[in-house]
Amino acid sequence: MKKIITLFISILITAFAFTGCSGSSSDREEGGQTSAVSTAKEEYVMTINGEEISAGEFSIYLFEQKTTFEETGGSDIWDTDFNGVPASEVAKENAYNSVLYVKTACENAEEVSVSLTEEDKAEAAALAEETFGEMNPEYCKKVGLDLEKTTEVMEEIVLHQKVRESVTKAFQLSEADYSAYVDSYMEQHPEDNSPRATLESTLREDYIRSKKDEIYKDQINKWAENIKAEKNTAVWDSIEITEL
């Protein structure tokens, strides 16, 4: 059930930078006056073009990051730094980008003639029930997250995946480019003694996915040119991923 979520998260772990304006709601001022966002009730984690993303909604994305990190490095991963940045902060930034990615895709779904079917909604409901059931119930209560909200988020995630499929469906593999890629792989990994035919088979799926990821990121970045996103630092700094 979680293949869709895992896929979109794997895309986001690669470099993804919105070209729109971003910052924090605690330090942005406009014309000498504190912005409206900064004086609002501080119960949201971030805003996207003025839309507040609640701590509950954000926790779903962060929980998927927590699961991915711990599956990769175990529960001790949170004692690790990545180029001097704590793993917990990397996970939070990935979750932040995940929200931006999904919201941008959903905002432009109509442009690529994509919408949710009843089957898609049933899939989202199943994903929501699974995810909500795995999260810490005390934390969910603390941030006001319930199954209904989780289902809404999962519907957006499923829609995002359909947008990706629509945007990348025209991709056709260039066998010449792929052959060159395999050549490069063999040069960079002399320790891999697999026959070339084996490598061509095993690397193909990941290569195609990476090419589609490039196409999709380019499209998302075009859509995101005018997006303005802000973190609510008062809430952001208080989030502890290990509580999820």
PDB file of C-alpha atoms in Angstrom:
ATOM      1  CA  MET A   1       0.000   0.000   0.000  1.00  0.00           C
ATOM      2  CA  LYS A   2       2.823   2.419   0.820  1.00  0.00           C
ATOM      3  CA  LYS A   3       4.616   2.144  -2.528  1.00  0.00           C
ATOM      4  CA  ILE A   4       3.092   5.430  -3.692  1.00  0.00           C
ATOM      5  CA  ILE A   5       4.287   7.283  -0.596  1.00  0.00           C
ATOM      6  CA  THR A   6       7.734   5.733  -0.702  1.00  0.00           C
ATOM      7  CA  LEU A   7       8.079   6.670  -4.359  1.00  0.00           C
ATOM      8  CA  PHE A   8       7.269  10.337  -3.897  1.00  0.00           C
ATOM      9  CA  ILE A   9       9.537  10.584  -0.892  1.00  0.00           C
ATOM     10  CA  SER A  10      12.427   9.026  -2.824  1.00  0.00           C
ATOM     11  CA  ILE A  11      11.982  11.726  -5.439  1.00  0.00           C
ATOM     12  CA  LEU A  12      12.137  14.457  -2.836  1.00  0.00           C
ATOM     13  CA  ILE A  13      15.262  13.227  -1.112  1.00  0.00           C
ATOM     14  CA  THR A  14      17.089  14.281  -4.282  1.00  0.00           C
ATOM     15  CA  ALA A  15      17.780  18.008  -4.655  1.00  0.00           C
ATOM     16  CA  PHE A  16      14.557  19.924  -5.210  1.00  0.00           C
ATOM     17  CA  ALA A  17      14.481  23.686  -4.941  1.00  0.00           C
ATOM     18  CA  PHE A  18      11.443  25.862  -5.454  1.00  0.00           C
ATOM     19  CA  THR A  19      12.183  29.089  -7.238  1.00  0.00           C
ATOM     20  CA  GLY A  20       9.422  30.908  -5.363  1.00  0.00           C
ATOM     21  CA  CYS A  21       9.874  32.978  -2.238  1.00  0.00           C
ATOM     22  CA  SER A  22      10.473  31.186   1.042  1.00  0.00           C
ATOM     23  CA  GLY A  23      11.381  32.161   4.561  1.00  0.00           C
ATOM     24  CA  SER A  24      10.109  32.098   8.118  1.00  0.00           C
ATOM     25  CA  SER A  25       7.022  33.798   9.476  1.00  0.00           C
ATOM     26  CA  SER A  26       8.801  34.891  12.648  1.00  0.00           C
ATOM     27  CA  ASP A  27      11.288  37.186  10.949  1.00  0.00           C
ATOM     28  CA  ARG A  28       9.543  38.527   7.828  1.00  0.00           C
ATOM     29  CA  GLU A  29       8.322  42.085   7.874  1.00  0.00           C
ATOM     30  CA  GLU A  30       6.532  44.139   5.258  1.00  0.00           C
ATOM     31  CA  GLY A  31       6.889  47.902   5.143  1.00  0.00           C
ATOM     32  CA  GLY A  32       8.020  48.106   8.752  1.00  0.00           C
ATOM     33  CA  GLN A  33       5.001  46.107   9.965  1.00  0.00           C
ATOM     34  CA  THR A  34       5.083  42.523  11.118  1.00  0.00           C
ATOM     35  CA  SER A  35       3.404  40.368   8.462  1.00  0.00           C
ATOM     36  CA  ALA A  36      -0.116  39.038   9.029  1.00  0.00           C
ATOM     37  CA  VAL A  37       1.188  35.500   9.042  1.00  0.00           C
ATOM     38  CA  SER A  38       3.518  36.133  11.971  1.00  0.00           C
ATOM     39  CA  THR A  39       0.721  37.483  14.174  1.00  0.00           C
ATOM     40  CA  ALA A  40      -1.630  34.603  13.445  1.00  0.00           C
ATOM     41  CA  LYS A  41      -2.240  31.898  16.031  1.00  0.00           C
ATOM     42  CA  GLU A  42       0.911  29.766  15.993  1.00  0.00           C
ATOM     43  CA  GLU A  43      -0.556  26.318  15.460  1.00  0.00           C
ATOM     44  CA  TYR A  44       0.577  25.729  11.880  1.00  0.00           C
ATOM     45  CA  VAL A  45       3.981  24.558  10.677  1.00  0.00           C
ATOM     46  CA  MET A  46       4.154  26.372   7.348  1.00  0.00           C
ATOM     47  CA  THR A  47       2.181  28.328   4.804  1.00  0.00           C
ATOM     48  CA  ILE A  48       1.999  27.909   1.037  1.00  0.00           C
ATOM     49  CA  ASN A  49       0.623  30.979  -0.713  1.00  0.00           C
ATOM     50  CA  GLY A  50      -1.159  31.819   2.512  1.00  0.00           C
ATOM     51  CA  GLU A  51      -2.601  28.336   3.087  1.00  0.00           C
ATOM     52  CA  GLU A  52      -1.737  27.136   6.576  1.00  0.00           C
ATOM     53  CA  ILE A  53      -0.399  23.601   6.880  1.00  0.00           C
ATOM     54  CA  SER A  54      -1.314  22.360  10.337  1.00  0.00           C
ATOM     55  CA  ALA A  55       1.005  20.436  12.607  1.00  0.00           C
ATOM     56  CA  GLY A  56      -1.282  17.442  12.127  1.00  0.00           C
ATOM     57  CA  GLU A  57      -1.063  17.500   8.344  1.00  0.00           C
ATOM     58  CA  PHE A  58       2.688  18.053   8.431  1.00  0.00           C
ATOM     59  CA  SER A  59       3.137  15.150  10.845  1.00  0.00           C
ATOM     60  CA  ILE A  60       1.916  12.689   8.190  1.00  0.00           C
ATOM     61  CA  TYR A  61       4.717  13.688   5.838  1.00  0.00           C
ATOM     62  CA  LEU A  62       7.198  13.723   8.696  1.00  0.00           C
ATOM     63  CA  PHE A  63       6.105  10.273   9.868  1.00  0.00           C
ATOM     64  CA  GLU A  64       6.870   8.848   6.422  1.00  0.00           C
ATOM     65  CA  GLN A  65      10.320  10.432   6.624  1.00  0.00           C
ATOM     66  CA  LYS A  66      10.818   8.937  10.084  1.00  0.00           C
ATOM     67  CA  THR A  67       9.874   5.500   8.754  1.00  0.00           C
ATOM     68  CA  THR A  68      12.200   5.803   5.767  1.00  0.00           C
ATOM     69  CA  PHE A  69      15.160   7.023   7.825  1.00  0.00           C
ATOM     70  CA  GLU A  70      14.785   4.306  10.444  1.00  0.00           C
ATOM     71  CA  GLU A  71      14.373   1.577   7.829  1.00  0.00           C
ATOM     72  CA  THR A  72      17.672   2.752   6.345  1.00  0.00           C
ATOM     73  CA  GLY A  73      19.734   3.490   9.460  1.00  0.00           C
ATOM     74  CA  GLY A  74      17.837   2.096  12.428  1.00  0.00           C
ATOM     75  CA  SER A  75      16.584   4.023  15.438  1.00  0.00           C
ATOM     76  CA  ASP A  76      20.132   5.321  16.063  1.00  0.00           C
ATOM     77  CA  ILE A  77      19.922   7.352  12.848  1.00  0.00           C
ATOM     78  CA  TRP A  78      18.767  10.354  14.906  1.00  0.00           C
ATOM     79  CA  ASP A  79      22.196  10.546  16.513  1.00  0.00           C
ATOM     80  CA  THR A  80      23.733  11.061  13.060  1.00  0.00           C
ATOM     81  CA  ASP A  81      24.652  14.279  11.244  1.00  0.00           C
ATOM     82  CA  PHE A  82      24.618  14.780   7.489  1.00  0.00           C
ATOM     83  CA  ASN A  83      27.321  17.284   6.595  1.00  0.00           C
ATOM     84  CA  GLY A  84      26.871  18.823  10.017  1.00  0.00           C
ATOM     85  CA  VAL A  85      23.068  18.870   9.881  1.00  0.00           C
ATOM     86  CA  PRO A  86      21.234  16.634  12.369  1.00  0.00           C
ATOM     87  CA  ALA A  87      19.266  13.792  10.790  1.00  0.00           C
ATOM     88  CA  SER A  88      16.082  15.108  12.390  1.00  0.00           C
ATOM     89  CA  GLU A  89      16.469  18.453  10.609  1.00  0.00           C
ATOM     90  CA  VAL A  90      17.146  16.726   7.289  1.00  0.00           C
ATOM     91  CA  ALA A  91      13.963  14.696   7.762  1.00  0.00           C
ATOM     92  CA  LYS A  92      11.971  17.821   8.592  1.00  0.00           C
ATOM     93  CA  GLU A  93      13.294  19.628   5.517  1.00  0.00           C
ATOM     94  CA  ASN A  94      12.402  16.603   3.361  1.00  0.00           C
ATOM     95  CA  ALA A  95       8.888  16.642   4.806  1.00  0.00           C
ATOM     96  CA  TYR A  96       8.648  20.379   4.127  1.00  0.00           C
ATOM     97  CA  ASN A  97       9.640  19.830   0.502  1.00  0.00           C
ATOM     98  CA  SER A  98       7.237  16.902   0.269  1.00  0.00           C
ATOM     99  CA  VAL A  99       4.332  19.148   1.216  1.00  0.00           C
ATOM    100  CA  LEU A 100       5.398  21.734  -1.349  1.00  0.00           C
ATOM    101  CA  TYR A 101       5.760  19.089  -4.039  1.00  0.00           C
ATOM    102  CA  VAL A 102       2.371  17.497  -3.427  1.00  0.00           C
ATOM    103  CA  LYS A 103       0.487  20.789  -3.087  1.00  0.00           C
ATOM    104  CA  THR A 104       2.033  22.095  -6.315  1.00  0.00           C
ATOM    105  CA  ALA A 105       1.111  18.932  -8.206  1.00  0.00           C
ATOM    106  CA  CYS A 106      -2.467  18.981  -6.916  1.00  0.00           C
ATOM    107  CA  GLU A 107      -2.847  22.660  -7.766  1.00  0.00           C
ATOM    108  CA  ASN A 108      -1.997  21.854 -11.397  1.00  0.00           C
ATOM    109  CA  ALA A 109      -3.719  18.478 -11.744  1.00  0.00           C
ATOM    110  CA  GLU A 110      -6.488  19.926 -13.902  1.00  0.00           C
ATOM    111  CA  GLU A 111      -3.915  21.233 -16.364  1.00  0.00           C
ATOM    112  CA  VAL A 112      -2.836  17.667 -17.141  1.00  0.00           C
ATOM    113  CA  SER A 113      -6.429  16.343 -17.040  1.00  0.00           C
ATOM    114  CA  VAL A 114      -5.950  14.308 -13.864  1.00  0.00           C
ATOM    115  CA  SER A 115      -8.462  13.693 -11.098  1.00  0.00           C
ATOM    116  CA  LEU A 116      -9.269  11.058  -8.502  1.00  0.00           C
ATOM    117  CA  THR A 117     -11.535   8.134  -9.300  1.00  0.00           C
ATOM    118  CA  GLU A 118     -13.551   6.240  -6.714  1.00  0.00           C
ATOM    119  CA  GLU A 119     -10.900   3.540  -6.868  1.00  0.00           C
ATOM    120  CA  ASP A 120      -8.207   6.145  -6.126  1.00  0.00           C
ATOM    121  CA  LYS A 121     -10.195   7.398  -3.148  1.00  0.00           C
ATOM    122  CA  ALA A 122     -10.541   3.853  -1.830  1.00  0.00           C
ATOM    123  CA  GLU A 123      -6.781   3.413  -2.134  1.00  0.00           C
ATOM    124  CA  ALA A 124      -6.208   6.674  -0.289  1.00  0.00           C
ATOM    125  CA  ALA A 125      -8.586   5.587   2.465  1.00  0.00           C
ATOM    126  CA  ALA A 126      -6.685   2.322   2.895  1.00  0.00           C
ATOM    127  CA  LEU A 127      -3.363   4.183   3.008  1.00  0.00           C
ATOM    128  CA  ALA A 128      -4.778   6.592   5.569  1.00  0.00           C
ATOM    129  CA  GLU A 129      -6.047   3.832   7.825  1.00  0.00           C
ATOM    130  CA  GLU A 130      -2.688   2.050   7.662  1.00  0.00           C
ATOM    131  CA  THR A 131      -0.612   5.165   8.332  1.00  0.00           C
ATOM    132  CA  PHE A 132      -2.859   6.607  11.043  1.00  0.00           C
ATOM    133  CA  GLY A 133      -2.852   3.242  12.786  1.00  0.00           C
ATOM    134  CA  GLU A 134       0.949   3.213  12.901  1.00  0.00           C
ATOM    135  CA  MET A 135       1.395   6.723  14.289  1.00  0.00           C
ATOM    136  CA  ASN A 136       1.698   7.533  17.981  1.00  0.00           C
ATOM    137  CA  PRO A 137      -1.912   8.099  19.150  1.00  0.00           C
ATOM    138  CA  GLU A 138      -0.816  10.534  21.854  1.00  0.00           C
ATOM    139  CA  TYR A 139       1.055  12.643  19.313  1.00  0.00           C
ATOM    140  CA  CYS A 140      -1.921  12.562  16.922  1.00  0.00           C
ATOM    141  CA  LYS A 141      -4.145  13.792  19.740  1.00  0.00           C
ATOM    142  CA  LYS A 142      -1.632  16.484  20.609  1.00  0.00           C
ATOM    143  CA  VAL A 143      -1.576  17.908  17.064  1.00  0.00           C
ATOM    144  CA  GLY A 144      -5.266  17.321  16.354  1.00  0.00           C
ATOM    145  CA  LEU A 145      -4.780  14.684  13.680  1.00  0.00           C
ATOM    146  CA  ASP A 146      -7.630  12.273  12.993  1.00  0.00           C
ATOM    147  CA  LEU A 147      -8.392   9.633  10.361  1.00  0.00           C
ATOM    148  CA  GLU A 148     -10.502  12.032   8.303  1.00  0.00           C
ATOM    149  CA  LYS A 149      -7.656  14.516   7.916  1.00  0.00           C
ATOM    150  CA  THR A 150      -5.207  11.702   7.198  1.00  0.00           C
ATOM    151  CA  THR A 151      -7.494  10.507   4.412  1.00  0.00           C
ATOM    152  CA  GLU A 152      -7.611  13.993   2.887  1.00  0.00           C
ATOM    153  CA  VAL A 153      -3.807  14.116   2.835  1.00  0.00           C
ATOM    154  CA  MET A 154      -3.558  10.656   1.307  1.00  0.00           C
ATOM    155  CA  GLU A 155      -5.954  11.662  -1.453  1.00  0.00           C
ATOM    156  CA  GLU A 156      -3.603  14.525  -2.305  1.00  0.00           C
ATOM    157  CA  ILE A 157      -0.632  12.162  -2.292  1.00  0.00           C
ATOM    158  CA  VAL A 158      -2.401   9.726  -4.620  1.00  0.00           C
ATOM    159  CA  LEU A 159      -3.399  12.614  -6.899  1.00  0.00           C
ATOM    160  CA  HIS A 160       0.214  13.805  -6.921  1.00  0.00           C
ATOM    161  CA  GLN A 161       1.312  10.372  -8.100  1.00  0.00           C
ATOM    162  CA  LYS A 162      -1.236  10.446 -10.920  1.00  0.00           C
ATOM    163  CA  VAL A 163       0.051  13.869 -11.962  1.00  0.00           C
ATOM    164  CA  ARG A 164       3.581  12.478 -12.087  1.00  0.00           C
ATOM    165  CA  GLU A 165       2.450   9.568 -14.238  1.00  0.00           C
ATOM    166  CA  SER A 166       0.679  11.941 -16.609  1.00  0.00           C
ATOM    167  CA  VAL A 167       3.643  14.301 -16.906  1.00  0.00           C
ATOM    168  CA  THR A 168       6.139  11.486 -17.569  1.00  0.00           C
ATOM    169  CA  LYS A 169       4.025   9.112 -19.659  1.00  0.00           C
ATOM    170  CA  ALA A 170       5.553  10.267 -22.952  1.00  0.00           C
ATOM    171  CA  PHE A 171       9.084   9.352 -21.890  1.00  0.00           C
ATOM    172  CA  GLN A 172      10.807   6.880 -24.197  1.00  0.00           C
ATOM    173  CA  LEU A 173      14.064   5.213 -23.296  1.00  0.00           C
ATOM    174  CA  SER A 174      17.011   5.935 -25.571  1.00  0.00           C
ATOM    175  CA  GLU A 175      18.915   2.661 -25.816  1.00  0.00           C
ATOM    176  CA  ALA A 176      22.052   4.536 -26.885  1.00  0.00           C
ATOM    177  CA  ASP A 177      21.905   6.768 -23.802  1.00  0.00           C
ATOM    178  CA  TYR A 178      21.193   3.791 -21.600  1.00  0.00           C
ATOM    179  CA  SER A 179      24.119   1.863 -23.017  1.00  0.00           C
ATOM    180  CA  ALA A 180      26.373   4.824 -22.266  1.00  0.00           C
ATOM    181  CA  TYR A 181      24.995   4.917 -18.733  1.00  0.00           C
ATOM    182  CA  VAL A 182      25.833   1.242 -18.224  1.00  0.00           C
ATOM    183  CA  ASP A 183      29.341   1.900 -19.566  1.00  0.00           C
ATOM    184  CA  SER A 184      29.751   4.687 -17.030  1.00  0.00           C
ATOM    185  CA  TYR A 185      28.436   2.514 -14.221  1.00  0.00           C
ATOM    186  CA  MET A 186      30.926  -0.241 -15.037  1.00  0.00           C
ATOM    187  CA  GLU A 187      33.801   2.261 -15.039  1.00  0.00           C
ATOM    188  CA  GLN A 188      32.764   3.725 -11.682  1.00  0.00           C
ATOM    189  CA  HIS A 189      32.072   0.361 -10.032  1.00  0.00           C
ATOM    190  CA  PRO A 190      34.940  -1.967 -10.979  1.00  0.00           C
ATOM    191  CA  GLU A 191      34.133  -4.078  -7.914  1.00  0.00           C
ATOM    192  CA  ASP A 192      30.842  -5.145  -9.525  1.00  0.00           C
ATOM    193  CA  ASN A 193      31.730  -8.230 -11.543  1.00  0.00           C
ATOM    194  CA  SER A 194      28.239  -8.838 -12.847  1.00  0.00           C
ATOM    195  CA  PRO A 195      28.019  -9.638 -16.580  1.00  0.00           C
ATOM    196  CA  ARG A 196      27.011  -6.657 -18.686  1.00  0.00           C
ATOM    197  CA  ALA A 197      23.755  -8.344 -19.691  1.00  0.00           C
ATOM    198  CA  THR A 198      22.862  -8.701 -16.016  1.00  0.00           C
ATOM    199  CA  LEU A 199      23.668  -5.065 -15.296  1.00  0.00           C
ATOM    200  CA  GLU A 200      21.605  -3.895 -18.248  1.00  0.00           C
ATOM    201  CA  SER A 201      18.646  -5.762 -16.806  1.00  0.00           C
ATOM    202  CA  THR A 202      19.046  -4.798 -13.144  1.00  0.00           C
ATOM    203  CA  LEU A 203      19.841  -1.110 -13.701  1.00  0.00           C
ATOM    204  CA  ARG A 204      17.134  -0.418 -16.275  1.00  0.00           C
ATOM    205  CA  GLU A 205      14.223   0.200 -13.905  1.00  0.00           C
ATOM    206  CA  ASP A 206      16.149   2.640 -11.701  1.00  0.00           C
ATOM    207  CA  TYR A 207      17.529   4.437 -14.758  1.00  0.00           C
ATOM    208  CA  ILE A 208      14.059   4.927 -16.230  1.00  0.00           C
ATOM    209  CA  ARG A 209      12.744   6.135 -12.886  1.00  0.00           C
ATOM    210  CA  SER A 210      15.580   8.638 -12.556  1.00  0.00           C
ATOM    211  CA  LYS A 211      14.894  10.034 -16.027  1.00  0.00           C
ATOM    212  CA  LYS A 212      11.210  10.387 -15.256  1.00  0.00           C
ATOM    213  CA  ASP A 213      12.110  12.071 -11.981  1.00  0.00           C
ATOM    214  CA  GLU A 214      14.136  14.654 -13.919  1.00  0.00           C
ATOM    215  CA  ILE A 215      11.209  15.351 -16.235  1.00  0.00           C
ATOM    216  CA  TYR A 216       8.812  15.669 -13.340  1.00  0.00           C
ATOM    217  CA  LYS A 217      11.064  17.936 -11.267  1.00  0.00           C
ATOM    218  CA  ASP A 218      11.469  20.253 -14.238  1.00  0.00           C
ATOM    219  CA  GLN A 219       7.689  20.518 -14.581  1.00  0.00           C
ATOM    220  CA  ILE A 220       7.133  21.022 -10.868  1.00  0.00           C
ATOM    221  CA  ASN A 221       9.748  23.781 -10.795  1.00  0.00           C
ATOM    222  CA  LYS A 222       7.974  25.561 -13.656  1.00  0.00           C
ATOM    223  CA  TRP A 223       4.663  25.348 -11.820  1.00  0.00           C
ATOM    224  CA  ALA A 224       6.280  26.525  -8.585  1.00  0.00           C
ATOM    225  CA  GLU A 225       7.832  29.721  -9.904  1.00  0.00           C
ATOM    226  CA  ASN A 226       5.300  31.922  -8.116  1.00  0.00           C
ATOM    227  CA  ILE A 227       4.883  29.882  -4.953  1.00  0.00           C
ATOM    228  CA  LYS A 228       5.566  31.641  -1.661  1.00  0.00           C
ATOM    229  CA  ALA A 229       6.260  29.328   1.250  1.00  0.00           C
ATOM    230  CA  GLU A 230       7.105  30.195   4.846  1.00  0.00           C
ATOM    231  CA  LYS A 231       7.939  28.184   7.924  1.00  0.00           C
ATOM    232  CA  ASN A 232       6.348  29.104  11.213  1.00  0.00           C
ATOM    233  CA  THR A 233       9.589  28.859  13.160  1.00  0.00           C
ATOM    234  CA  ALA A 234       7.896  28.929  16.570  1.00  0.00           C
ATOM    235  CA  VAL A 235       6.196  25.625  15.769  1.00  0.00           C
ATOM    236  CA  TRP A 236       8.929  24.274  13.488  1.00  0.00           C
ATOM    237  CA  ASP A 237      11.577  24.430  16.189  1.00  0.00           C
ATOM    238  CA  SER A 238       9.345  22.625  18.673  1.00  0.00           C
ATOM    239  CA  ILE A 239       8.763  19.552  16.489  1.00  0.00           C
ATOM    240  CA  GLU A 240      10.461  16.404  17.753  1.00  0.00           C
ATOM    241  CA  ILE A 241      10.424  13.629  15.158  1.00  0.00           C
ATOM    242  CA  THR A 242      11.001  10.926  17.752  1.00  0.00           C
ATOM    243  CA  GLU A 243       7.580  11.703  19.269  1.00  0.00           C
ATOM    244  CA  LEU A 244       5.732  10.459  16.184  1.00  0.00           C
TER     245      LEU A 244
END
